[in-house]
């Protein structure tokens, strides 16, 4: 099993980065691992912490229509260049967190995605240079208020609600290019989304390079690489689980928003 890098909060309220052991204890680091954090003598037992989103990004850059089949189901051609948008850091929630269904929307969709975590400052990088800037990989759900996305010229509202970026549960350093991404809703054993991540139109290395020509990526930033075919609506009470082979699974429940 690949090493699993986590970010946790203790029962005393302290936040740590660390390495999740097979026993579910956490070996605490003295800093985020992409900032050269090293193991300390502190080890947290399983009943003394909760898992948070695995990083705290300054920005989340997302890529739209990066799978041919998803572009087709949206009724649009594949973009000639990566189609970029932002999700705010305030949208991030961890595995097990609740996705709040906003009262402004009548259709909220899941979008299972591979997420890249940046480990070094990256500006004007070539694709070859960009590969070394990707510190690791995790799972994301690019939750989208689809009706608002279609109504607005900009996607900030549709993509930016609080809780609309489940992320985690941990980061792994290496991932097979042919890893399978699957999304499941509730108890169904049949995935609603299923694709290999190497079916992306623009590869992770290309995306990091392309984005770095526009803005500087800094350690801990997150890039969402797009979703495959099969996006669909969520209802209040649903549980959505996204699995990526070699990482694990990210599961969240949908609840009604009070605001």
JSON list of N, CA, C and O in Angstrom, two decimals, residues 59-64 82-86 116 118 122-125 130 203-218 221-225:
[
{"chain": "A", "resi": 59, "resn": "UNK", "atom": "N", "xyz": [-5.25, 28.36, -3.38]},
{"chain": "A", "resi": 59, "resn": "UNK", "atom": "CA", "xyz": [-6.20, 28.42, -4.50]},
{"chain": "A", "resi": 59, "resn": "UNK", "atom": "C", "xyz": [-6.43, 27.02, -5.05]},
{"chain": "A", "resi": 59, "resn": "UNK", "atom": "O", "xyz": [-5.56, 26.13, -4.92]},
{"chain": "A", "resi": 60, "resn": "UNK", "atom": "N", "xyz": [-7.60, 26.84, -5.64]},
{"chain": "A", "resi": 60, "resn": "UNK", "atom": "CA", "xyz": [-7.98, 25.59, -6.29]},
{"chain": "A", "resi": 60, "resn": "UNK", "atom": "C", "xyz": [-8.30, 25.94, -7.74]},
{"chain": "A", "resi": 60, "resn": "UNK", "atom": "O", "xyz": [-9.26, 26.66, -8.02]},
{"chain": "A", "resi": 61, "resn": "UNK", "atom": "N", "xyz": [-7.45, 25.47, -8.64]},
{"chain": "A", "resi": 61, "resn": "UNK", "atom": "CA", "xyz": [-7.65, 25.72, -10.06]},
{"chain": "A", "resi": 61, "resn": "UNK", "atom": "C", "xyz": [-8.26, 24.46, -10.66]},
{"chain": "A", "resi": 61, "resn": "UNK", "atom": "O", "xyz": [-7.69, 23.37, -10.54]},
{"chain": "A", "resi": 62, "resn": "UNK", "atom": "N", "xyz": [-9.42, 24.60, -11.28]},
{"chain": "A", "resi": 62, "resn": "UNK", "atom": "CA", "xyz": [-10.13, 23.45, -11.83]},
{"chain": "A", "resi": 62, "resn": "UNK", "atom": "C", "xyz": [-10.17, 23.52, -13.35]},
{"chain": "A", "resi": 62, "resn": "UNK", "atom": "O", "xyz": [-10.09, 24.60, -13.94]},
{"chain": "A", "resi": 63, "resn": "UNK", "atom": "N", "xyz": [-10.29, 22.35, -13.96]},
{"chain": "A", "resi": 63, "resn": "UNK", "atom": "CA", "xyz": [-10.27, 22.23, -15.41]},
{"chain": "A", "resi": 63, "resn": "UNK", "atom": "C", "xyz": [-11.59, 21.64, -15.87]},
{"chain": "A", "resi": 63, "resn": "UNK", "atom": "O", "xyz": [-12.00, 20.58, -15.39]},
{"chain": "A", "resi": 64, "resn": "UNK", "atom": "N", "xyz": [-12.25, 22.33, -16.80]},
{"chain": "A", "resi": 64, "resn": "UNK", "atom": "CA", "xyz": [-13.53, 21.87, -17.31]},
{"chain": "A", "resi": 64, "resn": "UNK", "atom": "C", "xyz": [-13.38, 21.08, -18.60]},
{"chain": "A", "resi": 64, "resn": "UNK", "atom": "O", "xyz": [-12.48, 21.33, -19.40]},
{"chain": "A", "resi": 82, "resn": "UNK", "atom": "N", "xyz": [-6.99, 24.14, -22.29]},
{"chain": "A", "resi": 82, "resn": "UNK", "atom": "CA", "xyz": [-7.66, 23.86, -21.02]},
{"chain": "A", "resi": 82, "resn": "UNK", "atom": "C", "xyz": [-8.62, 24.98, -20.62]},
{"chain": "A", "resi": 82, "resn": "UNK", "atom": "O", "xyz": [-8.28, 26.17, -20.70]},
{"chain": "A", "resi": 83, "resn": "UNK", "atom": "N", "xyz": [-9.81, 24.58, -20.20]},
{"chain": "A", "resi": 83, "resn": "UNK", "atom": "CA", "xyz": [-10.83, 25.52, -19.74]},
{"chain": "A", "resi": 83, "resn": "UNK", "atom": "C", "xyz": [-10.72, 25.62, -18.23]},
{"chain": "A", "resi": 83, "resn": "UNK", "atom": "O", "xyz": [-11.02, 24.66, -17.51]},
{"chain": "A", "resi": 84, "resn": "UNK", "atom": "N", "xyz": [-10.28, 26.76, -17.73]},
{"chain": "A", "resi": 84, "resn": "UNK", "atom": "CA", "xyz": [-9.95, 26.92, -16.31]},
{"chain": "A", "resi": 84, "resn": "UNK", "atom": "C", "xyz": [-11.01, 27.71, -15.57]},
{"chain": "A", "resi": 84, "resn": "UNK", "atom": "O", "xyz": [-11.62, 28.63, -16.11]},
{"chain": "A", "resi": 85, "resn": "UNK", "atom": "N", "xyz": [-11.19, 27.35, -14.31]},
{"chain": "A", "resi": 85, "resn": "UNK", "atom": "CA", "xyz": [-12.02, 28.13, -13.39]},
{"chain": "A", "resi": 85, "resn": "UNK", "atom": "C", "xyz": [-11.50, 27.89, -11.98]},
{"chain": "A", "resi": 85, "resn": "UNK", "atom": "O", "xyz": [-10.66, 27.02, -11.76]},
{"chain": "A", "resi": 86, "resn": "UNK", "atom": "N", "xyz": [-11.98, 28.68, -11.04]},
{"chain": "A", "resi": 86, "resn": "UNK", "atom": "CA", "xyz": [-11.56, 28.56, -9.65]},
{"chain": "A", "resi": 86, "resn": "UNK", "atom": "C", "xyz": [-12.68, 28.01, -8.78]},
{"chain": "A", "resi": 86, "resn": "UNK", "atom": "O", "xyz": [-13.86, 28.25, -9.03]},
{"chain": "A", "resi": 116, "resn": "UNK", "atom": "N", "xyz": [-4.45, 17.18, -8.09]},
{"chain": "A", "resi": 116, "resn": "UNK", "atom": "CA", "xyz": [-3.01, 17.28, -7.97]},
{"chain": "A", "resi": 116, "resn": "UNK", "atom": "C", "xyz": [-2.67, 18.24, -6.85]},
{"chain": "A", "resi": 116, "resn": "UNK", "atom": "O", "xyz": [-3.29, 19.30, -6.71]},
{"chain": "A", "resi": 118, "resn": "UNK", "atom": "N", "xyz": [0.35, 20.59, -5.42]},
{"chain": "A", "resi": 118, "resn": "UNK", "atom": "CA", "xyz": [1.62, 21.20, -5.83]},
{"chain": "A", "resi": 118, "resn": "UNK", "atom": "C", "xyz": [2.59, 21.21, -4.66]},
{"chain": "A", "resi": 118, "resn": "UNK", "atom": "O", "xyz": [2.22, 21.54, -3.52]},
{"chain": "A", "resi": 122, "resn": "UNK", "atom": "N", "xyz": [5.88, 27.16, -8.78]},
{"chain": "A", "resi": 122, "resn": "UNK", "atom": "CA", "xyz": [5.86, 26.78, -10.19]},
{"chain": "A", "resi": 122, "resn": "UNK", "atom": "C", "xyz": [5.38, 27.97, -11.01]},
{"chain": "A", "resi": 122, "resn": "UNK", "atom": "O", "xyz": [4.23, 28.41, -10.88]},
{"chain": "A", "resi": 123, "resn": "UNK", "atom": "N", "xyz": [6.26, 28.51, -11.82]},
{"chain": "A", "resi": 123, "resn": "UNK", "atom": "CA", "xyz": [5.94, 29.64, -12.68]},
{"chain": "A", "resi": 123, "resn": "UNK", "atom": "C", "xyz": [6.63, 29.45, -14.02]},
{"chain": "A", "resi": 123, "resn": "UNK", "atom": "O", "xyz": [7.85, 29.20, -14.05]},
{"chain": "A", "resi": 124, "resn": "UNK", "atom": "N", "xyz": [5.86, 29.55, -15.10]},
{"chain": "A", "resi": 124, "resn": "UNK", "atom": "CA", "xyz": [6.42, 29.41, -16.45]},
{"chain": "A", "resi": 124, "resn": "UNK", "atom": "C", "xyz": [7.20, 28.11, -16.62]},
{"chain": "A", "resi": 124, "resn": "UNK", "atom": "O", "xyz": [8.31, 28.11, -17.16]},
{"chain": "A", "resi": 125, "resn": "UNK", "atom": "N", "xyz": [6.63, 27.03, -16.15]},
{"chain": "A", "resi": 125, "resn": "UNK", "atom": "CA", "xyz": [7.28, 25.73, -16.23]},
{"chain": "A", "resi": 125, "resn": "UNK", "atom": "C", "xyz": [6.94, 25.03, -17.55]},
{"chain": "A", "resi": 125, "resn": "UNK", "atom": "O", "xyz": [5.83, 25.15, -18.05]},
{"chain": "A", "resi": 130, "resn": "UNK", "atom": "N", "xyz": [7.25, 20.67, -15.00]},
{"chain": "A", "resi": 130, "resn": "UNK", "atom": "CA", "xyz": [6.03, 20.65, -14.19]},
{"chain": "A", "resi": 130, "resn": "UNK", "atom": "C", "xyz": [5.84, 19.33, -13.46]},
{"chain": "A", "resi": 130, "resn": "UNK", "atom": "O", "xyz": [5.29, 19.29, -12.37]},
{"chain": "A", "resi": 203, "resn": "UNK", "atom": "N", "xyz": [-2.98, 16.21, -20.09]},
{"chain": "A", "resi": 203, "resn": "UNK", "atom": "CA", "xyz": [-2.37, 15.43, -19.01]},
{"chain": "A", "resi": 203, "resn": "UNK", "atom": "C", "xyz": [-2.08, 16.31, -17.80]},
{"chain": "A", "resi": 203, "resn": "UNK", "atom": "O", "xyz": [-1.99, 17.55, -17.91]},
{"chain": "A", "resi": 204, "resn": "UNK", "atom": "N", "xyz": [-1.88, 15.70, -16.63]},
{"chain": "A", "resi": 204, "resn": "UNK", "atom": "CA", "xyz": [-1.51, 16.48, -15.45]},
{"chain": "A", "resi": 204, "resn": "UNK", "atom": "C", "xyz": [-0.28, 17.36, -15.66]},
{"chain": "A", "resi": 204, "resn": "UNK", "atom": "O", "xyz": [-0.28, 18.53, -15.27]},
{"chain": "A", "resi": 205, "resn": "UNK", "atom": "N", "xyz": [0.77, 16.82, -16.28]},
{"chain": "A", "resi": 205, "resn": "UNK", "atom": "CA", "xyz": [1.98, 17.62, -16.51]},
{"chain": "A", "resi": 205, "resn": "UNK", "atom": "C", "xyz": [1.67, 18.82, -17.39]},
{"chain": "A", "resi": 205, "resn": "UNK", "atom": "O", "xyz": [2.15, 19.94, -17.13]},
{"chain": "A", "resi": 206, "resn": "UNK", "atom": "N", "xyz": [0.88, 18.61, -18.45]},
{"chain": "A", "resi": 206, "resn": "UNK", "atom": "CA", "xyz": [0.54, 19.72, -19.34]},
{"chain": "A", "resi": 206, "resn": "UNK", "atom": "C", "xyz": [-0.28, 20.77, -18.60]},
{"chain": "A", "resi": 206, "resn": "UNK", "atom": "O", "xyz": [-0.07, 21.97, -18.77]},
{"chain": "A", "resi": 207, "resn": "UNK", "atom": "N", "xyz": [-1.24, 20.31, -17.79]},
{"chain": "A", "resi": 207, "resn": "UNK", "atom": "CA", "xyz": [-2.09, 21.25, -17.06]},
{"chain": "A", "resi": 207, "resn": "UNK", "atom": "C", "xyz": [-1.27, 22.13, -16.11]},
{"chain": "A", "resi": 207, "resn": "UNK", "atom": "O", "xyz": [-1.48, 23.35, -16.06]},
{"chain": "A", "resi": 208, "resn": "UNK", "atom": "N", "xyz": [-0.35, 21.52, -15.36]},
{"chain": "A", "resi": 208, "resn": "UNK", "atom": "CA", "xyz": [0.47, 22.30, -14.43]},
{"chain": "A", "resi": 208, "resn": "UNK", "atom": "C", "xyz": [1.29, 23.32, -15.21]},
{"chain": "A", "resi": 208, "resn": "UNK", "atom": "O", "xyz": [1.39, 24.50, -14.82]},
{"chain": "A", "resi": 209, "resn": "UNK", "atom": "N", "xyz": [1.88, 22.90, -16.31]},
{"chain": "A", "resi": 209, "resn": "UNK", "atom": "CA", "xyz": [2.67, 23.83, -17.14]},
{"chain": "A", "resi": 209, "resn": "UNK", "atom": "C", "xyz": [1.80, 24.96, -17.67]},
{"chain": "A", "resi": 209, "resn": "UNK", "atom": "O", "xyz": [2.18, 26.14, -17.58]},
{"chain": "A", "resi": 210, "resn": "UNK", "atom": "N", "xyz": [0.64, 24.62, -18.20]},
{"chain": "A", "resi": 210, "resn": "UNK", "atom": "CA", "xyz": [-0.26, 25.61, -18.79]},
{"chain": "A", "resi": 210, "resn": "UNK", "atom": "C", "xyz": [-0.69, 26.63, -17.75]},
{"chain": "A", "resi": 210, "resn": "UNK", "atom": "O", "xyz": [-0.65, 27.85, -17.99]},
{"chain": "A", "resi": 211, "resn": "UNK", "atom": "N", "xyz": [-1.11, 26.15, -16.59]},
{"chain": "A", "resi": 211, "resn": "UNK", "atom": "CA", "xyz": [-1.57, 27.05, -15.53]},
{"chain": "A", "resi": 211, "resn": "UNK", "atom": "C", "xyz": [-0.42, 27.94, -15.05]},
{"chain": "A", "resi": 211, "resn": "UNK", "atom": "O", "xyz": [-0.61, 29.13, -14.75]},
{"chain": "A", "resi": 212, "resn": "UNK", "atom": "N", "xyz": [0.78, 27.37, -15.00]},
{"chain": "A", "resi": 212, "resn": "UNK", "atom": "CA", "xyz": [1.93, 28.14, -14.51]},
{"chain": "A", "resi": 212, "resn": "UNK", "atom": "C", "xyz": [2.34, 29.27, -15.45]},
{"chain": "A", "resi": 212, "resn": "UNK", "atom": "O", "xyz": [3.07, 30.17, -15.05]},
{"chain": "A", "resi": 213, "resn": "UNK", "atom": "N", "xyz": [1.87, 29.22, -16.70]},
{"chain": "A", "resi": 213, "resn": "UNK", "atom": "CA", "xyz": [2.11, 30.34, -17.62]},
{"chain": "A", "resi": 213, "resn": "UNK", "atom": "C", "xyz": [1.20, 31.53, -17.29]},
{"chain": "A", "resi": 213, "resn": "UNK", "atom": "O", "xyz": [1.42, 32.64, -17.79]},
{"chain": "A", "resi": 214, "resn": "UNK", "atom": "N", "xyz": [0.19, 31.29, -16.47]},
{"chain": "A", "resi": 214, "resn": "UNK", "atom": "CA", "xyz": [-0.80, 32.31, -16.13]},
{"chain": "A", "resi": 214, "resn": "UNK", "atom": "C", "xyz": [-0.59, 32.84, -14.71]},
{"chain": "A", "resi": 214, "resn": "UNK", "atom": "O", "xyz": [-0.63, 34.04, -14.46]},
{"chain": "A", "resi": 215, "resn": "UNK", "atom": "N", "xyz": [-0.38, 31.92, -13.79]},
{"chain": "A", "resi": 215, "resn": "UNK", "atom": "CA", "xyz": [-0.28, 32.28, -12.38]},
{"chain": "A", "resi": 215, "resn": "UNK", "atom": "C", "xyz": [0.76, 31.39, -11.70]},
{"chain": "A", "resi": 215, "resn": "UNK", "atom": "O", "xyz": [0.96, 30.25, -12.12]},
{"chain": "A", "resi": 216, "resn": "UNK", "atom": "N", "xyz": [1.37, 31.91, -10.68]},
{"chain": "A", "resi": 216, "resn": "UNK", "atom": "CA", "xyz": [2.33, 31.11, -9.92]},
{"chain": "A", "resi": 216, "resn": "UNK", "atom": "C", "xyz": [1.58, 30.14, -9.02]},
{"chain": "A", "resi": 216, "resn": "UNK", "atom": "O", "xyz": [0.69, 30.54, -8.26]},
{"chain": "A", "resi": 217, "resn": "UNK", "atom": "N", "xyz": [1.92, 28.89, -9.13]},
{"chain": "A", "resi": 217, "resn": "UNK", "atom": "CA", "xyz": [1.39, 27.88, -8.23]},
{"chain": "A", "resi": 217, "resn": "UNK", "atom": "C", "xyz": [2.34, 27.75, -7.05]},
{"chain": "A", "resi": 217, "resn": "UNK", "atom": "O", "xyz": [3.56, 27.72, -7.22]},
{"chain": "A", "resi": 218, "resn": "UNK", "atom": "N", "xyz": [1.77, 27.67, -5.86]},
{"chain": "A", "resi": 218, "resn": "UNK", "atom": "CA", "xyz": [2.60, 27.62, -4.66]},
{"chain": "A", "resi": 218, "resn": "UNK", "atom": "C", "xyz": [2.34, 26.31, -3.92]},
{"chain": "A", "resi": 218, "resn": "UNK", "atom": "O", "xyz": [1.31, 25.66, -4.12]},
{"chain": "A", "resi": 221, "resn": "UNK", "atom": "N", "xyz": [-1.12, 24.23, -3.19]},
{"chain": "A", "resi": 221, "resn": "UNK", "atom": "CA", "xyz": [-2.20, 24.51, -4.12]},
{"chain": "A", "resi": 221, "resn": "UNK", "atom": "C", "xyz": [-2.72, 23.22, -4.74]},
{"chain": "A", "resi": 221, "resn": "UNK", "atom": "O", "xyz": [-2.01, 22.21, -4.83]},
{"chain": "A", "resi": 222, "resn": "UNK", "atom": "N", "xyz": [-3.97, 23.27, -5.20]},
{"chain": "A", "resi": 222, "resn": "UNK", "atom": "CA", "xyz": [-4.65, 22.08, -5.73]},
{"chain": "A", "resi": 222, "resn": "UNK", "atom": "C", "xyz": [-5.14, 22.37, -7.14]},
{"chain": "A", "resi": 222, "resn": "UNK", "atom": "O", "xyz": [-5.67, 23.45, -7.43]},
{"chain": "A", "resi": 223, "resn": "UNK", "atom": "N", "xyz": [-4.96, 21.37, -8.02]},
{"chain": "A", "resi": 223, "resn": "UNK", "atom": "CA", "xyz": [-5.52, 21.43, -9.37]},
{"chain": "A", "resi": 223, "resn": "UNK", "atom": "C", "xyz": [-6.48, 20.27, -9.53]},
{"chain": "A", "resi": 223, "resn": "UNK", "atom": "O", "xyz": [-6.11, 19.10, -9.30]},
{"chain": "A", "resi": 224, "resn": "UNK", "atom": "N", "xyz": [-7.71, 20.57, -9.91]},
{"chain": "A", "resi": 224, "resn": "UNK", "atom": "CA", "xyz": [-8.70, 19.55, -10.23]},
{"chain": "A", "resi": 224, "resn": "UNK", "atom": "C", "xyz": [-8.64, 19.30, -11.73]},
{"chain": "A", "resi": 224, "resn": "UNK", "atom": "O", "xyz": [-8.77, 20.23, -12.53]},
{"chain": "A", "resi": 225, "resn": "UNK", "atom": "N", "xyz": [-8.48, 18.04, -12.13]},
{"chain": "A", "resi": 225, "resn": "UNK", "atom": "CA", "xyz": [-8.10, 17.72, -13.51]},
{"chain": "A", "resi": 225, "resn": "UNK", "atom": "C", "xyz": [-9.27, 17.41, -14.43]},
{"chain": "A", "resi": 225, "resn": "UNK", "atom": "O", "xyz": [-9.06, 17.04, -15.58]}
]
